[in-house]
Every structure is written in structure tokens, then in C-alpha cells.
mmCIF file of C-alpha atoms in Angstrom:
data_model
loop_
_atom_site.group_PDB
_atom_site.id
_atom_site.type_symbol
_atom_site.label_atom_id
_atom_site.label_comp_id
_atom_site.label_asym_id
_atom_site.label_seq_id
_atom_site.Cartn_x
_atom_site.Cartn_y
_atom_site.Cartn_z
ATOM 1 C CA MET E 1 110.616 87.959 100.077
ATOM 2 C CA SER E 2 111.358 91.490 101.187
ATOM 3 C CA PRO E 3 110.841 92.427 104.865
ATOM 4 C CA GLU E 4 107.310 93.308 105.863
ATOM 5 C CA ARG E 5 106.674 97.035 105.800
ATOM 6 C CA THR E 6 104.426 98.719 108.306
ATOM 7 C CA GLU E 7 102.929 102.044 107.262
ATOM 8 C CA SER E 8 101.633 104.732 109.545
ATOM 9 C CA PRO E 9 97.850 105.261 109.359
ATOM 10 C CA LEU E 10 98.341 108.274 107.119
ATOM 11 C CA GLY E 11 101.257 106.865 105.124
ATOM 12 C CA ARG E 12 101.635 106.839 101.344
ATOM 13 C CA SER E 13 100.761 103.160 100.930
ATOM 14 C CA GLY E 14 98.352 102.987 103.797
ATOM 15 C CA TRP E 15 95.071 104.422 104.913
ATOM 16 C CA ALA E 16 95.139 107.708 103.029
ATOM 17 C CA GLY E 17 97.677 107.193 100.285
ATOM 18 C CA ASP E 18 95.987 105.237 97.528
ATOM 19 C CA LEU E 19 96.253 107.997 94.939
ATOM 20 C CA PRO E 20 98.505 110.983 94.226
ATOM 21 C CA PRO E 21 97.675 114.469 95.489
ATOM 22 C CA PRO E 22 94.953 116.301 93.541
ATOM 23 C CA GLY E 23 96.343 117.925 90.423
ATOM 24 C CA SER E 24 99.395 115.694 90.093
ATOM 25 C CA PRO E 25 99.825 113.785 86.819
ATOM 26 C CA ARG E 26 99.329 110.033 86.690
ATOM 27 C CA PRO E 27 99.581 107.635 83.741
ATOM 28 C CA TRP E 28 96.536 105.840 82.418
ATOM 29 C CA PRO E 29 96.430 102.393 84.065
ATOM 30 C CA ARG E 30 95.508 99.414 81.929
ATOM 31 C CA ALA E 31 92.396 98.843 84.036
ATOM 32 C CA PHE E 32 90.972 102.168 82.873
ATOM 33 C CA PRO E 33 91.468 102.688 79.125
ATOM 34 C CA PRO E 34 91.295 106.398 78.254
ATOM 35 C CA PRO E 35 88.129 107.494 76.442
ATOM 36 C CA LYS E 36 88.245 108.522 72.812
ATOM 37 C CA ALA E 37 88.288 112.238 72.088
ATOM 38 C CA ALA E 38 84.939 113.624 71.007
ATOM 39 C CA VAL E 39 86.620 115.250 67.991
ATOM 40 C CA ALA E 40 89.685 113.916 66.188
ATOM 41 C CA GLY E 41 92.804 115.746 67.263
ATOM 42 C CA GLN E 42 91.362 116.965 70.544
ATOM 43 C CA ARG E 43 92.757 115.845 73.869
ATOM 44 C CA SER E 44 90.568 113.319 75.644
ATOM 45 C CA PRO E 45 88.940 114.751 78.739
ATOM 46 C CA SER E 46 88.900 113.036 82.133
ATOM 47 C CA PRO E 47 87.061 109.702 82.043
ATOM 48 C CA ARG E 48 84.761 110.894 84.802
ATOM 49 C CA SER E 49 83.586 113.676 82.504
ATOM 50 C CA LEU E 50 82.545 111.191 79.809
ATOM 51 C CA TRP E 51 81.312 108.099 81.563
ATOM 52 C CA PRO E 52 77.567 107.943 82.224
ATOM 53 C CA VAL E 53 76.361 108.163 85.778
ATOM 54 C CA PRO E 54 75.960 104.521 86.932
ATOM 55 C CA SER E 55 72.436 103.339 87.563
ATOM 56 C CA GLY E 56 71.713 103.167 91.285
ATOM 57 C CA THR E 57 74.008 106.124 91.969
ATOM 58 C CA ARG E 58 72.516 108.901 94.055
ATOM 59 C CA CYS E 59 73.952 112.344 93.489
ATOM 60 C CA SER E 60 74.315 114.841 96.281
ATOM 61 C CA PRO E 61 72.077 117.944 96.345
ATOM 62 C CA ARG E 62 74.976 120.003 94.985
ATOM 63 C CA THR E 63 75.254 117.993 91.765
ATOM 64 C CA SER E 64 73.014 116.977 88.927
ATOM 65 C CA CYS E 65 72.945 113.382 87.694
ATOM 66 C CA ARG E 66 71.321 114.656 84.515
ATOM 67 C CA HIS E 67 74.636 116.198 83.492
ATOM 68 C CA PRO E 68 77.426 113.583 83.701
ATOM 69 C CA VAL E 69 80.206 116.120 83.210
ATOM 70 C CA ARG E 70 79.104 118.175 86.176
ATOM 71 C CA ALA E 71 78.247 115.204 88.335
ATOM 72 C CA TYR E 72 81.601 113.483 87.965
ATOM 73 C CA ALA E 73 83.626 116.683 88.002
ATOM 74 C CA GLU E 74 82.179 117.747 91.356
ATOM 75 C CA GLU E 75 80.829 114.871 93.419
ATOM 76 C CA VAL E 76 78.977 111.610 93.066
ATOM 77 C CA THR E 77 77.912 109.599 96.089
ATOM 78 C CA LEU E 78 77.469 105.892 95.559
ATOM 79 C CA THR E 79 74.761 103.998 97.416
ATOM 80 C CA LEU E 80 74.210 100.291 96.809
ATOM 81 C CA GLU E 81 71.860 97.923 98.591
ATOM 82 C CA SER E 82 71.660 94.164 99.033
ATOM 83 C CA ASP E 83 69.091 92.157 100.976
ATOM 84 C CA ARG E 84 70.608 93.044 104.344
ATOM 85 C CA LEU E 85 73.278 95.647 103.713
ATOM 86 C CA LEU E 86 73.802 99.236 102.607
ATOM 87 C CA ILE E 87 77.027 100.334 100.910
ATOM 88 C CA ARG E 88 77.771 104.059 100.927
ATOM 89 C CA ASP E 89 80.634 106.547 100.983
ATOM 90 C CA TRP E 90 82.509 106.983 104.239
ATOM 91 C CA GLU E 91 81.723 109.960 106.477
ATOM 92 C CA GLU E 92 83.818 111.527 109.234
ATOM 93 C CA ALA E 93 80.951 110.796 111.609
ATOM 94 C CA ASP E 94 81.709 107.074 111.157
ATOM 95 C CA ALA E 95 84.964 107.401 113.123
ATOM 96 C CA GLU E 96 83.860 105.901 116.441
ATOM 97 C CA ALA E 97 82.241 102.884 114.802
ATOM 98 C CA ALA E 98 85.126 102.470 112.337
ATOM 99 C CA VAL E 99 87.576 102.009 115.226
ATOM 100 C CA GLU E 100 85.834 98.688 115.914
ATOM 101 C CA ILE E 101 87.037 97.584 112.475
ATOM 102 C CA TYR E 102 90.440 99.137 111.939
ATOM 103 C CA GLY E 103 91.365 99.259 115.630
ATOM 104 C CA SER E 104 90.891 95.525 116.040
ATOM 105 C CA ALA E 105 94.068 93.441 116.209
ATOM 106 C CA ASP E 106 92.120 90.549 114.693
ATOM 107 C CA VAL E 107 91.495 92.684 111.596
ATOM 108 C CA ALA E 108 94.768 94.608 111.419
ATOM 109 C CA GLN E 109 96.962 91.492 111.450
ATOM 110 C CA TRP E 110 95.622 90.479 108.027
ATOM 111 C CA LEU E 111 95.634 93.844 106.260
ATOM 112 C CA SER E 112 97.751 94.430 103.189
ATOM 113 C CA PRO E 113 99.716 96.589 103.098
ATOM 114 C CA ALA E 114 100.705 96.034 106.733
ATOM 115 C CA ILE E 115 99.357 99.055 108.586
ATOM 116 C CA GLU E 116 99.273 100.155 112.202
ATOM 117 C CA ARG E 117 96.020 99.652 114.080
ATOM 118 C CA ILE E 118 93.866 102.741 114.468
ATOM 119 C CA ASP E 119 92.588 102.483 118.019
ATOM 120 C CA GLU E 120 91.879 106.157 118.683
ATOM 121 C CA VAL E 121 88.768 107.940 117.438
ATOM 122 C CA ALA E 122 90.676 111.167 116.721
ATOM 123 C CA THR E 123 93.135 109.340 114.461
ATOM 124 C CA MET E 124 90.323 107.449 112.758
ATOM 125 C CA LYS E 125 88.531 110.718 112.105
ATOM 126 C CA ARG E 126 91.626 112.119 110.357
ATOM 127 C CA VAL E 127 91.886 108.982 108.238
ATOM 128 C CA LEU E 128 88.222 109.184 107.260
ATOM 129 C CA ALA E 129 88.637 112.866 106.404
ATOM 130 C CA ALA E 130 91.446 111.883 104.021
ATOM 131 C CA TRP E 131 89.279 109.157 102.480
ATOM 132 C CA VAL E 132 86.377 111.551 102.011
ATOM 133 C CA GLU E 133 88.664 114.106 100.356
ATOM 134 C CA ALA E 134 90.244 111.482 98.088
ATOM 135 C CA GLN E 135 87.040 109.749 97.001
ATOM 136 C CA PRO E 136 86.035 112.188 94.199
ATOM 137 C CA ASN E 137 89.519 111.879 92.656
ATOM 138 C CA PHE E 138 89.355 108.130 92.099
ATOM 139 C CA VAL E 139 88.594 106.875 88.603
ATOM 140 C CA LEU E 140 85.490 104.746 89.007
ATOM 141 C CA PRO E 141 84.988 101.978 89.922
ATOM 142 C CA ALA E 142 87.864 102.531 92.362
ATOM 143 C CA GLY E 143 87.017 103.905 95.791
ATOM 144 C CA ARG E 144 86.356 103.156 99.463
ATOM 145 C CA TRP E 145 82.974 102.560 101.069
ATOM 146 C CA ALA E 146 81.335 101.801 104.391
ATOM 147 C CA VAL E 147 79.065 98.775 104.889
ATOM 148 C CA LEU E 148 76.045 99.033 107.192
ATOM 149 C CA ARG E 149 73.209 96.761 108.239
ATOM 150 C CA LYS E 150 69.981 98.073 106.771
ATOM 151 C CA ASP E 151 67.800 97.040 109.706
ATOM 152 C CA THR E 152 69.860 98.715 112.448
ATOM 153 C CA ASN E 153 72.088 101.187 110.537
ATOM 154 C CA GLU E 154 75.049 99.571 112.336
ATOM 155 C CA LEU E 155 78.427 100.010 110.660
ATOM 156 C CA VAL E 156 79.845 96.517 110.204
ATOM 157 C CA GLY E 157 82.683 96.886 107.714
ATOM 158 C CA GLY E 158 84.437 98.533 104.815
ATOM 159 C CA LEU E 159 84.973 97.811 101.125
ATOM 160 C CA LEU E 160 87.505 99.050 98.605
ATOM 161 C CA ILE E 161 88.473 98.757 94.978
ATOM 162 C CA ARG E 162 91.965 100.028 94.198
ATOM 163 C CA LEU E 163 94.868 99.616 91.789
ATOM 164 C CA LEU E 164 97.463 97.058 92.845
ATOM 165 C CA PRO E 165 101.126 98.064 93.031
ATOM 166 C CA PRO E 166 103.716 98.214 91.665
ATOM 167 C CA TYR E 167 102.456 98.813 88.119
ATOM 168 C CA GLU E 168 98.866 99.890 88.880
ATOM 169 C CA GLU E 169 97.500 97.720 86.077
ATOM 170 C CA ASP E 170 95.116 95.450 88.010
ATOM 171 C CA LEU E 171 92.190 96.273 90.271
ATOM 172 C CA GLU E 172 91.884 94.733 93.732
ATOM 173 C CA ILE E 173 88.654 94.335 95.657
ATOM 174 C CA GLY E 174 89.045 94.209 99.433
ATOM 175 C CA TRP E 175 86.768 93.847 102.440
ATOM 176 C CA GLN E 176 87.136 94.296 106.197
ATOM 177 C CA LEU E 177 84.573 93.464 108.900
ATOM 178 C CA LYS E 178 84.611 94.107 112.622
ATOM 179 C CA PRO E 179 84.937 90.812 114.541
ATOM 180 C CA SER E 180 81.437 90.988 116.049
ATOM 181 C CA ALA E 181 80.042 90.931 112.487
ATOM 182 C CA TRP E 182 81.909 87.775 111.471
ATOM 183 C CA GLY E 183 79.983 84.630 110.696
ATOM 184 C CA TYR E 184 76.898 86.168 109.074
ATOM 185 C CA GLY E 185 77.962 86.239 105.437
ATOM 186 C CA TYR E 186 78.247 90.028 105.325
ATOM 187 C CA ALA E 187 81.646 90.101 103.576
ATOM 188 C CA THR E 188 80.416 87.855 100.782
ATOM 189 C CA GLU E 189 77.104 89.689 100.386
ATOM 190 C CA ALA E 190 78.654 93.163 100.376
ATOM 191 C CA SER E 191 81.520 92.217 98.069
ATOM 192 C CA ARG E 192 79.211 90.511 95.584
ATOM 193 C CA THR E 193 77.013 93.626 95.498
ATOM 194 C CA LEU E 194 80.007 95.873 94.821
ATOM 195 C CA MET E 195 81.406 93.485 92.209
ATOM 196 C CA ARG E 196 78.069 93.435 90.394
ATOM 197 C CA TRP E 197 78.104 97.225 90.174
ATOM 198 C CA ALA E 198 81.784 97.355 89.162
ATOM 199 C CA PHE E 199 81.363 94.861 86.330
ATOM 200 C CA THR E 200 78.030 96.238 85.144
ATOM 201 C CA GLU E 201 78.701 99.969 85.379
ATOM 202 C CA GLY E 202 82.464 100.326 85.782
ATOM 203 C CA GLY E 203 83.531 99.050 82.377
ATOM 204 C CA ILE E 204 86.140 96.604 83.720
ATOM 205 C CA ASP E 205 86.954 93.041 82.683
ATOM 206 C CA GLU E 206 88.352 91.495 85.865
ATOM 207 C CA LEU E 207 88.954 91.974 89.577
ATOM 208 C CA PHE E 208 91.636 90.548 91.857
ATOM 209 C CA ALA E 209 91.724 89.824 95.580
ATOM 210 C CA VAL E 210 94.864 89.258 97.650
ATOM 211 C CA ALA E 211 95.114 87.664 101.083
ATOM 212 C CA ARG E 212 97.786 86.384 103.419
ATOM 213 C CA PRO E 213 98.265 82.604 103.252
ATOM 214 C CA HIS E 214 96.793 81.862 106.699
ATOM 215 C CA ASN E 215 93.860 84.273 106.473
ATOM 216 C CA GLU E 216 91.349 81.451 106.159
ATOM 217 C CA ARG E 217 88.293 83.717 106.320
ATOM 218 C CA ALA E 218 89.439 85.896 103.435
ATOM 219 C CA LEU E 219 90.463 82.893 101.349
ATOM 220 C CA ALA E 220 87.080 81.259 101.949
ATOM 221 C CA THR E 221 85.245 84.476 101.072
ATOM 222 C CA ALA E 222 87.158 84.755 97.793
ATOM 223 C CA GLY E 223 86.072 81.219 96.980
ATOM 224 C CA ARG E 224 82.428 81.934 97.795
ATOM 225 C CA LEU E 225 82.587 84.935 95.475
ATOM 226 C CA GLY E 226 83.518 82.607 92.636
ATOM 227 C CA MET E 227 87.089 83.887 92.436
ATOM 228 C CA GLU E 228 89.771 81.556 91.087
ATOM 229 C CA TRP E 229 93.139 81.063 92.769
ATOM 230 C CA VAL E 230 95.829 82.115 90.295
ATOM 231 C CA GLY E 231 98.996 81.913 92.360
ATOM 232 C CA GLU E 232 101.163 83.321 95.108
ATOM 233 C CA THR E 233 103.332 86.420 94.913
ATOM 234 C CA ASP E 234 105.367 88.819 97.015
ATOM 235 C CA LYS E 235 105.278 91.718 94.546
ATOM 236 C CA TYR E 236 102.336 93.422 96.255
ATOM 237 C CA TYR E 237 103.128 95.466 99.368
ATOM 238 C CA GLY E 238 106.270 93.426 100.158
ATOM 239 C CA LEU E 239 104.116 90.579 101.516
ATOM 240 C CA ASN E 240 103.665 86.943 100.584
ATOM 241 C CA LEU E 241 100.069 86.886 99.308
ATOM 242 C CA GLN E 242 97.616 84.495 97.719
ATOM 243 C CA VAL E 243 96.075 85.959 94.549
ATOM 244 C CA TYR E 244 92.512 85.359 93.359
ATOM 245 C CA ARG E 245 90.821 86.610 90.202
ATOM 246 C CA ILE E 246 87.359 86.732 88.673
ATOM 247 C CA ARG E 247 86.447 87.868 85.170
ATOM 248 C CA ALA E 248 83.249 89.659 84.232
ATOM 249 C CA GLY E 249 81.754 86.712 82.358
ATOM 250 C CA ASP E 250 82.515 84.281 85.174
ATOM 251 C CA PHE E 251 80.996 86.645 87.718
ATOM 252 C CA LYS E 252 77.763 86.913 85.749
ATOM 253 C CA ALA E 253 77.466 83.123 85.710
ATOM 254 C CA GLU E 254 78.235 82.911 89.432
ATOM 255 C CA ASP E 255 75.914 85.784 90.273
ATOM 256 C CA ALA E 256 73.004 84.045 88.548
ATOM 257 C CA LYS E 257 73.085 81.311 91.199
ATOM 258 C CA GLU E 258 71.217 81.551 94.491
ATOM 259 C CA HIS E 259 73.441 82.594 97.391
ATOM 260 C CA PRO E 260 71.619 82.256 100.732
ATOM 261 C CA PRO E 261 73.746 83.342 103.730
ATOM 262 C CA ALA E 262 75.398 80.335 105.352
ATOM 263 C CA PRO E 263 76.572 80.014 108.986
ATOM 264 C CA GLY E 264 80.299 80.471 109.206
ATOM 265 C CA ASP E 265 80.482 82.923 106.314
ATOM 266 C CA ASP E 266 82.747 85.901 106.982
#
């Protein structure tokens, strides 16, 4: 296994570097098949300009959900709700609360790729600014989102869907919670809500999750989500990681079951 790499908070593989700079070319990943051209012989436009606006998506006042081309070309803000939680785009104003997540040693020690803790609000604000700027450039369902309690509006965690290195063929779902929010089932509830949207509206067939071998909470959460262990690898991020996967059909069967929050859930 290659030595563990630690990225700076604003490094290429870390907090702000999950996609190339705006305007730079990137190949079509397998997870996102390019759309067919409207007319034979014409170049296919961006997938965001063709895909319908997902149900449950709230557009900002500057965009119109009635016109998918305009909505995806400019800005779409995703808002999802579960029984207890709200999932929305990150905002720079979340910086102080986000430090409780990404500034915690108990959270940072399990992150992949290995990344420095962000324990200063000013640094966290710069990271969030980069996330906010990058969000419209992701090909849905990829992105990063904040997780809040609906009853108190308290920020409790973060979610992401991103392409796994080195070939950017598979999509990873990831979750992070601040330690004071552990044990209430929030990670499972939020992740299941995002997975439901990704499979229903994102046009994907499968999702992966990766976790370090001794990260018992993450491994247990993957199991509660109905994900299947498929092996161990060191090809992602230069770390030895356990790999879990769930396919769309299996998720639908799992999602049809009742899932009451259980004590001890992450």
C-alpha cells in the first residue's frame, strides 16, 4: 500500500478539488453516459442542459425550473427532506457550525482522502466558498450538501456524491456528522434520503461507499443502508479501504422496508 497522503484543506484531492476548474475539458465518466444529440450529426450538449429538473428540487429566484436548459445552465439548489432532517446546498454562512464537523479530530481521522482538520472558521469559510462555487459545475447527482435538523435548524453533518479516483468511473456516497450528533441515526436517515433521490432522479445504476477498516460507525451505517461489502482496496486515495456497493434495484427493495431510528445508529 502506498504511503498515506495528507492534503491541505484546499488541495486538489481534498476539500475543494473534486472537479477540474470551470471551462477545462473532462472525459465522460461511465457513471454519466452522455445524452444523445437532439439531431443526428449534432454535438450532444451538456447533460445538465438536457436532463429534466428532478422532482423535489427548488430553483433559486434567478432561475426557472420550467426551462431545464436555463435552470441547469445557471443554478439549481437541491432541497430534500426526511422525517427529521433537511438536506440543502452548503452556504458560506455555515462556516462556524461546519467547524464542529470538519474541525473534529474524531471525524478527520476517518476521512478519505486523508485531509487536514479545519479548526478555524476563516479557513472553513474559504472551503465552503469553493464548494459553493463548484456545486453548479458538478454533473448531477454528484455534489456536496449540508444536513440540518428540521426542528432546530442545527447543522449536524455533510453529505457528498462524487466520482472515485483514479478512473472516475464509479460514484461514491459519503457522510460526515459532528460527534455530538452521533447515535441518533442521522447518517443513515440522511444518506438514505440522498440515495433515494440519486437513484430515482439521477439516472444512475449503483453507488459505492468506502471506509477505513476500523471505522466501525461508517461500516455499520453502510450495512444499515443495505450496501453489500464487495472487497478491500488501496487504489482509492492511497488508503486501505473497505468497499461497499448498492444497486438501484436492491436499494428500492431495501427502501420499501420500515427503518425506525435505532439507538446507537451513527
